[in-house]
Every structure is written in C-alpha cells, then in structure tokens.
Short mmCIF file of C-alpha atoms in Angstrom, two decimals:
data_model
loop_
_atom_site.label_atom_id
_atom_site.label_comp_id
_atom_site.label_asym_id
_atom_site.label_seq_id
_atom_site.Cartn_x
_atom_site.Cartn_y
_atom_site.Cartn_z
CA MET A 1 0.00 0.00 0.00
CA ASN A 2 2.83 2.36 0.95
CA LYS A 3 4.53 1.54 -2.35
CA ASN A 4 1.34 2.43 -4.24
CA ILE A 5 1.04 5.73 -2.41
CA LEU A 6 4.70 6.53 -3.08
CA MET A 7 4.27 5.68 -6.75
CA LEU A 8 1.18 7.92 -6.98
CA ILE A 9 3.12 10.82 -5.44
CA LEU A 10 5.99 10.38 -7.90
CA ILE A 11 3.60 10.26 -10.86
CA THR A 12 1.88 13.43 -9.61
CA ILE A 13 5.20 15.26 -9.26
CA LEU A 14 6.32 14.19 -12.74
CA PHE A 15 2.96 15.17 -14.26
CA ASN A 16 3.01 18.60 -12.63
CA GLY A 17 6.63 19.07 -13.67
CA CYS A 18 5.82 18.27 -17.29
CA PHE A 19 2.78 20.54 -17.21
CA ASN A 20 4.74 23.45 -15.78
CA GLN A 21 7.54 22.92 -18.25
CA LYS A 22 5.10 22.94 -21.15
CA LYS A 23 3.51 26.13 -19.85
CA ASP A 24 6.87 27.87 -19.38
CA ASP A 25 8.05 26.79 -22.81
CA THR A 26 5.39 28.81 -24.65
CA ILE A 27 5.71 32.54 -25.40
CA LYS A 28 2.45 34.24 -26.30
CA VAL A 29 2.52 37.17 -28.72
CA GLY A 30 -0.69 39.10 -29.34
CA VAL A 31 -1.40 40.89 -32.62
CA VAL A 32 -4.19 43.49 -32.63
CA LEU A 33 -5.07 44.94 -36.05
CA GLY A 34 -8.14 46.06 -38.00
CA LEU A 35 -8.44 42.86 -40.01
CA THR A 36 -11.95 43.66 -41.23
CA GLY A 37 -13.73 46.91 -41.90
CA LYS A 38 -12.88 50.18 -43.55
CA TYR A 39 -9.13 50.26 -42.91
CA SER A 40 -8.42 46.55 -43.24
CA ASP A 41 -6.09 46.92 -46.24
CA LEU A 42 -3.36 48.47 -44.08
CA SER A 43 -3.77 45.90 -41.32
CA LEU A 44 -3.87 42.89 -43.62
CA TYR A 45 -0.55 43.92 -45.16
CA GLU A 46 0.97 44.36 -41.71
CA LYS A 47 -0.39 40.97 -40.64
CA ASN A 48 1.37 39.27 -43.56
CA GLY A 49 4.67 40.89 -42.58
CA ILE A 50 4.26 39.85 -38.95
CA ILE A 51 3.38 36.25 -39.76
CA PHE A 52 6.24 36.05 -42.26
CA ALA A 53 8.71 37.05 -39.52
CA PHE A 54 7.55 34.28 -37.18
CA GLU A 55 7.38 31.73 -39.97
CA GLN A 56 11.06 32.39 -40.69
CA ILE A 57 11.96 31.18 -37.19
CA ASN A 58 9.40 28.36 -37.33
CA TYR A 59 7.61 29.86 -34.31
CA GLN A 60 10.53 28.89 -32.06
CA ILE A 61 12.83 31.06 -29.93
CA ASN A 62 15.50 29.48 -27.70
CA ASN A 63 13.64 26.15 -27.66
CA LYS A 64 10.41 27.88 -26.71
CA LYS A 65 7.28 27.74 -28.84
CA ILE A 66 5.75 31.02 -30.06
CA GLU A 67 1.97 31.17 -29.92
CA LEU A 68 0.70 33.98 -32.16
CA ILE A 69 -2.74 35.21 -31.11
CA LEU A 70 -4.48 37.35 -33.75
CA LYS A 71 -7.23 39.78 -32.72
CA ASP A 72 -9.41 41.98 -34.95
CA ASP A 73 -10.08 45.46 -33.54
CA LYS A 74 -12.48 46.18 -36.46
CA GLN A 75 -11.53 49.87 -36.04
CA ASP A 76 -14.12 49.93 -33.26
CA ALA A 77 -13.28 51.34 -29.83
CA GLN A 78 -15.38 48.91 -27.78
CA ILE A 79 -14.23 45.85 -29.71
CA ASN A 80 -10.62 46.98 -29.45
CA GLU A 81 -10.91 47.38 -25.71
CA GLN A 82 -12.49 43.93 -25.45
CA VAL A 83 -9.82 42.08 -27.44
CA VAL A 84 -6.93 43.79 -25.63
CA ASN A 85 -8.41 42.79 -22.28
CA GLU A 86 -8.76 39.25 -23.62
CA LEU A 87 -5.04 39.19 -24.36
CA ILE A 88 -4.23 40.49 -20.89
CA LYS A 89 -6.48 37.88 -19.30
CA ASP A 90 -4.68 35.24 -21.40
CA ASN A 91 -1.37 36.36 -19.84
CA VAL A 92 0.05 37.79 -23.09
CA LYS A 93 3.16 39.89 -22.42
CA TYR A 94 4.01 41.06 -25.95
CA VAL A 95 1.55 42.92 -28.17
CA ILE A 96 2.06 44.03 -31.78
CA GLY A 97 -0.49 46.66 -32.75
CA ASN A 98 -2.46 48.57 -33.66
CA ALA A 99 -2.38 49.81 -37.24
CA THR A 100 -4.12 53.18 -36.78
CA SER A 101 -3.34 55.81 -34.17
CA SER A 102 -6.93 55.92 -32.92
CA MET A 103 -6.97 52.22 -32.04
CA THR A 104 -3.39 52.31 -30.74
CA SER A 105 -4.43 55.02 -28.29
CA ILE A 106 -7.11 52.76 -26.81
CA SER A 107 -4.77 49.77 -26.55
CA SER A 108 -1.89 51.71 -25.02
CA ASN A 109 -4.18 53.31 -22.41
CA ILE A 110 -5.16 49.82 -21.24
CA ILE A 111 -1.72 48.24 -21.54
CA SER A 112 -0.02 51.16 -19.74
CA LYS A 113 -1.74 50.01 -16.54
CA HIS A 114 0.28 46.78 -16.70
CA ASN A 115 4.01 47.18 -16.14
CA ASP A 116 4.82 43.72 -17.50
CA ILE A 117 3.44 44.10 -21.05
CA PHE A 118 5.41 45.43 -24.03
CA GLN A 119 3.59 46.95 -27.03
CA ILE A 120 5.02 47.88 -30.42
CA SER A 121 3.04 49.36 -33.30
CA PRO A 122 3.96 49.04 -36.98
CA THR A 123 2.29 52.26 -38.16
CA ALA A 124 0.84 54.45 -35.38
CA SER A 125 2.27 57.92 -35.99
CA SER A 126 0.33 60.32 -33.77
CA SER A 127 2.46 62.72 -31.72
CA GLN A 128 0.26 61.74 -28.78
CA PHE A 129 2.62 58.82 -28.13
CA SER A 130 5.86 60.79 -28.42
CA ASN A 131 8.42 61.57 -25.71
CA LYS A 132 6.90 59.26 -23.12
CA ASP A 133 8.87 56.86 -20.95
CA ASP A 134 6.41 54.00 -21.24
CA ASN A 135 6.22 50.45 -22.57
CA PHE A 136 5.08 51.52 -26.04
CA PHE A 137 7.47 51.59 -29.03
CA ARG A 138 6.82 51.95 -32.76
CA VAL A 139 8.57 51.59 -36.11
CA GLN A 140 6.69 54.47 -37.75
CA THR A 141 7.96 58.05 -37.67
CA ALA A 142 5.93 60.28 -35.37
CA ASN A 143 4.12 63.30 -36.74
CA SER A 144 5.76 66.49 -35.49
CA SER A 145 6.52 70.02 -36.61
CA LYS A 146 10.15 68.93 -37.03
CA HIS A 147 9.20 66.07 -39.33
CA PHE A 148 6.77 68.28 -41.27
CA THR A 149 9.54 70.67 -42.37
CA ASN A 150 9.60 69.35 -45.94
CA LEU A 151 5.83 69.81 -46.23
CA ILE A 152 6.00 73.39 -44.96
CA ASN A 153 8.76 74.10 -47.47
CA LEU A 154 6.68 72.63 -50.30
CA LEU A 155 3.74 74.88 -49.40
CA LYS A 156 6.02 77.90 -49.24
CA GLU A 157 7.62 77.08 -52.60
CA ARG A 158 4.16 76.85 -54.15
CA ASN A 159 3.21 80.17 -52.50
CA ALA A 160 0.18 78.48 -50.91
CA LYS A 161 -2.13 80.99 -49.22
CA HIS A 162 -5.57 79.36 -49.26
CA ILE A 163 -4.88 75.94 -47.73
CA TYR A 164 -7.70 73.54 -46.94
CA LEU A 165 -7.52 70.37 -44.82
CA ILE A 166 -9.73 67.40 -45.71
CA GLY A 167 -9.58 64.85 -42.89
CA ASP A 168 -11.03 61.57 -41.63
CA LYS A 169 -12.52 62.12 -38.17
CA TYR A 170 -12.60 58.38 -37.49
CA ASN A 171 -8.83 58.41 -37.07
CA LYS A 172 -8.81 61.63 -35.10
CA GLU A 173 -5.54 60.97 -33.24
CA TYR A 174 -3.73 60.89 -36.58
CA LEU A 175 -5.72 63.80 -38.00
CA TYR A 176 -5.06 65.89 -34.87
CA ASP A 177 -1.38 66.30 -35.77
CA TYR A 178 -2.29 67.88 -39.11
CA LEU A 179 -4.53 70.35 -37.30
CA HIS A 180 -1.34 71.66 -35.70
CA LEU A 181 0.71 71.65 -38.87
CA PHE A 182 1.28 75.41 -38.73
CA ASP A 183 1.89 75.87 -34.99
CA ASP A 184 5.52 76.75 -35.67
CA ASN A 185 4.60 78.75 -38.79
CA PRO A 186 1.90 81.21 -37.66
CA GLN A 187 2.06 83.08 -40.97
CA MET A 188 0.36 80.03 -42.53
CA LYS A 189 -3.02 78.56 -41.59
CA TYR A 190 -5.95 76.58 -42.94
CA VAL A 191 -8.81 78.49 -44.47
CA GLU A 192 -11.13 75.62 -43.55
CA ILE A 193 -11.04 72.12 -42.09
CA ILE A 194 -13.39 69.82 -44.01
CA ASP A 195 -14.89 66.57 -42.77
CA SER A 196 -14.04 63.96 -45.40
CA THR A 197 -17.36 62.16 -44.80
CA LEU A 198 -19.30 65.05 -46.38
CA PRO A 199 -20.83 64.43 -49.83
CA TYR A 200 -18.29 65.01 -52.59
CA GLU A 201 -20.48 67.74 -54.09
CA GLU A 202 -20.15 69.77 -50.88
CA ILE A 203 -16.40 69.22 -50.66
CA LEU A 204 -16.00 70.32 -54.29
CA LYS A 205 -17.78 73.60 -53.55
CA LYS A 206 -15.81 74.23 -50.36
CA VAL A 207 -12.41 73.89 -52.07
CA GLU A 208 -13.20 75.90 -55.21
CA ASN A 209 -10.98 78.79 -54.00
CA ALA A 210 -8.22 76.60 -52.56
CA ASP A 211 -4.68 76.90 -53.90
CA PHE A 212 -3.53 73.83 -51.94
CA ILE A 213 -5.27 70.87 -50.28
CA VAL A 214 -3.85 68.78 -47.43
CA GLN A 215 -5.60 65.41 -47.44
CA VAL A 216 -5.65 62.99 -44.46
CA GLN A 217 -7.52 59.83 -45.53
CA ASN A 218 -6.85 56.17 -46.18
CA SER A 219 -5.71 55.18 -49.68
CA THR A 220 -9.11 54.09 -51.04
CA ASP A 221 -11.00 57.17 -49.85
CA ALA A 222 -8.18 59.51 -50.88
CA ALA A 223 -8.11 58.07 -54.41
CA SER A 224 -11.88 58.24 -54.77
CA LEU A 225 -12.02 61.91 -53.77
CA ILE A 226 -9.08 62.82 -56.03
CA GLN A 227 -10.86 61.20 -58.96
CA TYR A 228 -14.02 63.16 -58.26
CA LEU A 229 -12.23 66.50 -57.92
CA ARG A 230 -10.22 66.01 -61.11
CA ILE A 231 -13.16 64.77 -63.18
CA ASN A 232 -15.02 67.89 -62.07
CA LYS A 233 -12.18 70.15 -63.31
CA ASN A 234 -10.65 70.93 -59.93
CA THR A 235 -6.88 70.99 -60.48
CA THR A 236 -5.83 72.24 -57.03
CA PRO A 237 -2.48 70.72 -55.92
CA VAL A 238 -2.96 68.06 -53.25
CA VAL A 239 -0.56 66.66 -50.68
CA SER A 240 -1.83 63.49 -49.08
CA SER A 241 -0.69 61.88 -45.83
CA GLY A 242 1.50 58.79 -45.62
CA TRP A 243 -1.61 56.84 -44.61
CA ALA A 244 -2.71 56.87 -48.26
CA LYS A 245 0.70 56.16 -49.80
CA THR A 246 0.01 52.64 -51.05
CA ASP A 247 -0.18 50.94 -54.42
CA GLU A 248 -3.95 50.82 -53.92
CA PHE A 249 -4.05 54.62 -54.17
CA ILE A 250 -2.50 54.53 -57.64
CA GLU A 251 -4.63 51.56 -58.71
CA ASN A 252 -7.85 53.29 -57.59
CA ALA A 253 -7.02 56.81 -58.75
CA GLY A 254 -5.64 55.73 -62.13
CA ASN A 255 -4.04 58.53 -64.13
CA TRP A 256 -5.50 61.07 -61.71
CA ALA A 257 -2.88 59.86 -59.21
CA ASN A 258 -0.15 61.60 -61.22
CA GLY A 259 0.91 64.92 -59.72
CA ILE A 260 -0.37 64.14 -56.22
CA TYR A 261 2.18 64.80 -53.47
CA PHE A 262 2.65 62.67 -50.35
CA ILE A 263 4.32 63.39 -47.02
CA SER A 264 5.68 60.13 -45.65
CA SER A 265 8.65 58.33 -44.11
CA ASN A 266 7.70 55.27 -46.15
CA PHE A 267 10.69 54.97 -48.43
CA ILE A 268 11.87 51.63 -49.83
CA ASN A 269 15.44 51.30 -51.11
CA TYR A 270 14.84 48.75 -53.86
CA GLU A 271 18.56 48.56 -54.62
CA ASP A 272 19.49 47.40 -51.14
CA LYS A 273 20.62 43.75 -51.05
CA ASP A 274 18.91 43.05 -47.71
CA TYR A 275 15.63 44.37 -49.10
CA GLN A 276 16.04 42.30 -52.26
CA LYS A 277 16.56 39.11 -50.25
CA PHE A 278 13.57 39.94 -48.04
CA ALA A 279 11.43 40.70 -51.10
CA LYS A 280 12.47 37.47 -52.84
CA ASP A 281 11.67 35.32 -49.80
CA PHE A 282 8.41 37.18 -49.19
CA TYR A 283 7.32 36.79 -52.82
CA GLU A 284 7.84 33.03 -52.67
CA ILE A 285 5.19 32.85 -49.95
CA TYR A 286 2.72 35.60 -50.82
CA LYS A 287 3.21 35.95 -54.60
CA TYR A 288 3.41 39.75 -54.62
CA GLN A 289 6.15 42.28 -54.02
CA PRO A 290 6.16 43.50 -50.40
CA ASN A 291 5.00 47.04 -49.74
CA ARG A 292 5.88 49.39 -46.92
CA SER A 293 3.11 48.08 -44.63
CA ASN A 294 4.40 44.53 -45.05
CA ILE A 295 7.87 45.76 -44.13
CA GLN A 296 6.70 47.64 -41.04
CA GLY A 297 4.74 44.64 -39.77
CA TYR A 298 7.83 42.52 -40.35
CA GLN A 299 10.05 45.06 -38.56
CA ALA A 300 7.82 45.24 -35.49
CA ALA A 301 7.85 41.46 -35.21
CA GLN A 302 11.60 41.21 -35.85
CA ILE A 303 12.43 43.62 -33.04
CA ILE A 304 10.47 41.54 -30.53
CA ILE A 305 12.03 38.35 -31.92
CA GLU A 306 15.57 39.72 -31.64
CA ALA A 307 15.03 40.91 -28.08
CA LEU A 308 13.64 37.50 -27.06
CA GLN A 309 16.44 35.67 -28.85
CA ASN A 310 18.88 37.64 -26.71
CA GLY A 311 17.12 36.51 -23.55
CA LYS A 312 15.24 39.76 -22.96
CA GLU A 313 11.80 38.61 -21.85
CA LYS A 314 10.95 41.26 -19.25
CA VAL A 315 9.66 44.64 -20.41
CA ASP A 316 12.48 46.67 -18.87
CA ASP A 317 15.08 44.38 -20.41
CA ILE A 318 13.46 44.65 -23.85
CA LYS A 319 13.35 48.44 -23.63
CA LYS A 320 16.97 48.67 -22.50
CA TYR A 321 18.08 46.30 -25.26
CA ILE A 322 16.36 48.31 -28.02
CA ILE A 323 17.50 51.70 -26.71
CA LYS A 324 21.09 50.54 -26.17
CA LYS A 325 21.35 48.96 -29.62
CA GLU A 326 19.55 52.02 -31.04
CA THR A 327 19.87 51.15 -34.74
CA PHE A 328 18.37 48.11 -36.46
CA ASN A 329 18.69 47.22 -40.13
CA ILE A 330 15.68 45.16 -41.11
CA ALA A 331 14.64 44.35 -44.69
CA GLY A 332 17.09 46.95 -46.00
CA ASP A 333 15.66 49.72 -43.85
CA GLU A 334 17.67 51.38 -41.08
CA ILE A 335 15.61 52.19 -37.98
CA SER A 336 17.08 54.25 -35.14
CA PHE A 337 15.25 54.60 -31.82
CA ASN A 338 15.49 57.39 -29.29
CA LYS A 339 15.20 56.84 -25.54
CA TYR A 340 11.41 56.98 -25.71
CA GLY A 341 11.00 54.26 -28.34
CA ASP A 342 10.28 56.72 -31.16
CA ILE A 343 12.23 56.41 -34.40
CA LYS A 344 14.29 59.20 -35.93
CA THR A 345 13.54 58.64 -39.63
CA PRO A 346 12.54 61.93 -41.34
CA TYR A 347 9.47 62.55 -43.48
CA TYR A 348 10.03 62.86 -47.21
CA ILE A 349 7.98 64.42 -49.98
CA PHE A 350 6.93 62.08 -52.78
CA GLU A 351 5.16 62.84 -56.04
CA VAL A 352 3.33 60.37 -58.25
CA LYS A 353 4.95 60.41 -61.69
CA ASN A 354 4.09 57.92 -64.42
CA ASN A 355 1.98 56.09 -61.84
CA LYS A 356 4.92 55.59 -59.49
CA PHE A 357 5.92 57.24 -56.21
CA GLU A 358 9.11 59.26 -56.61
CA LYS A 359 10.92 60.91 -53.70
CA ILE A 360 11.51 64.56 -54.62
CA LYS A 361 12.84 65.93 -51.29
#
C-alpha cells in the first residue's frame, strides 16, 4: 500500500513538472489589427509581414514555442478594448499593434496600466505617443513640426495661401497632428477644415478657391475623392498623408494619381541587397512584391524576436536592449530609436509620376 502511495506521489510530481515545463516553454505574442472593416487593407498587409517574420523562425525562440494570437479590432473602440483585455487575461506579455493611431491610443491606455506588457506598433504615428517613458514603441515616424519641415517648405515654394484640410474624423488621433501643422509657422493657416465624410459635391464647392489641399484619408477614400475632384475640373495641388501612400491609391485613382504629393517616411530602397533578399523570400510565400506596410509589420515582429532571442523577456530588459542597440537594419531599412521608443527617420515628400511614387525631397 505504501509503495502504491509513493508511486502515486511520484507520478503526480512528474505530471506537474511536465505541465509546468510545457507552460513555461510557450511565449504568447498578441497581434491586434483592424483585419476587417474600412481600414483593413493596411492591417492585412501588416499581418502578412508579422506572420512572415515568425514563420522564418518556425515559431521557435530558444527552444520555446511562439503562440501567435491574432485579434481583430475592427476599427471599433469597444471591440478593441475587449480584445486587448482578452489578451491580458490570457497572460500575453508582448503585443504588436495597432495599425491606426486611434486604435493604438485605446490599446496603449489599457496596456499602460500593466508594467509587465510590451507593445510595439507598426504604423501608429500620432504625436500623442511621443516623448513618453512607457512600454510603447513603434517603427513608424511620429508626426511632429520637425518632421513636417519638408511639407512646410513645399507649401512655401508653391506660395500656398488658401490651404484647406480634408480629414477623416474616425482616425482623429492621426488627423489631430495635421490640425497643428502650422503651430511653428503662424504666418500660414488653414482656411477651412473639411470633414471627409461630407458628400463630394459639398467638398468640391468648399475647395473651389483653394490653392492647396492637405488630405488625411486612407488610400481608397483619398483616391476616390481625387478622382471626383479632377473629373469635375478641380486641379488644385494636393498633398496626401502617408496613410494613403500605397499601391492601392494609384490603382484606384488611375491617371489622376499623377501629380499628387505625399508626405511620408515610407521609403523603400529597392537597390538594397537586404531588401532584395527579403522581397524574394516574401514573394515566394505571398506571390506579390512586399510594400511598406508589409515591411513595417515585419520590422515590429523582428524587433520583438531579436530581443527575445537575446534573452530579454521582461519589459524593462526589452526596452533597455532596443534603446542601447539604437539602430536596427531590417529588410534593408535602417531604424534608429530614441530613448522613448520613437524612431528618428525623417518625413520625405513624394510625387506620383508615371503612376509611381518618386521621392523629390
């Protein structure tokens, strides 16, 4: 009888040991993006880049299994809050997301209450997140008056006096930065700020006296409005935000895309050998050439992967590792972080010429 009891105890200890080992050998990584809904094109590209990064390491880091948990924020505040809390309840310590600044704001407000969770966004660019010593990092350049210098210079060169802003209120954190575009240049200002959800006929009338339009919309909406304005003989120069700088903009706007300016840090060095290798490997899986959103999703994932590979599993250790290393070269793109987890890449001006984005300054 005593032998049976002893055997039962040993089996229990071994079982619990195996269970605990299995639990400790899994690293959970949450991904929160708008996978459905109005802005899903951006998020779906980022998702492909993220998954590609983890596929390259076969979902294994230092003999530990990576469990990737995908959540759809649907660009809805309540749903976003729900899925982030689900990740926290599931003991997820690493979160990649969100795609838009408005959803990132909701996630970071929740995650900031937990000192043991690290969040990195592929594309959130609102200045709201800048210069904060928190657990939020990003691989997208922040909007700021410093980074908008090239845009201000473009407007000055074109002698723009009657400047109109057309913006998407559903991504208000991102739009907010453009409302303050001229804070450091008081001699310039918007004549009017136009809600992009207004009927196109109303927008056309409002901008009839504009000599420059600043447009803050996603690629599909931006292209659609540009088409309408041009078809209706409005030839006002337009500079669109980096949010719309995708191949879909050119595909949807057609020839009307030519001549449109963009302010964006999204530059791809196609001649770089690291990018070419990344693009070749990516194409073999997804059968299309990677775009900037793919790259940024990949970069966000790669930074977490590298930190974990170097044994940095706690938030403070991850932060110190990234800040100390400072510069990462991922997919042919050099990213340098400051002490707050913001990157230093400048904003460039692009112009669509012959249906291609060309960097002009």
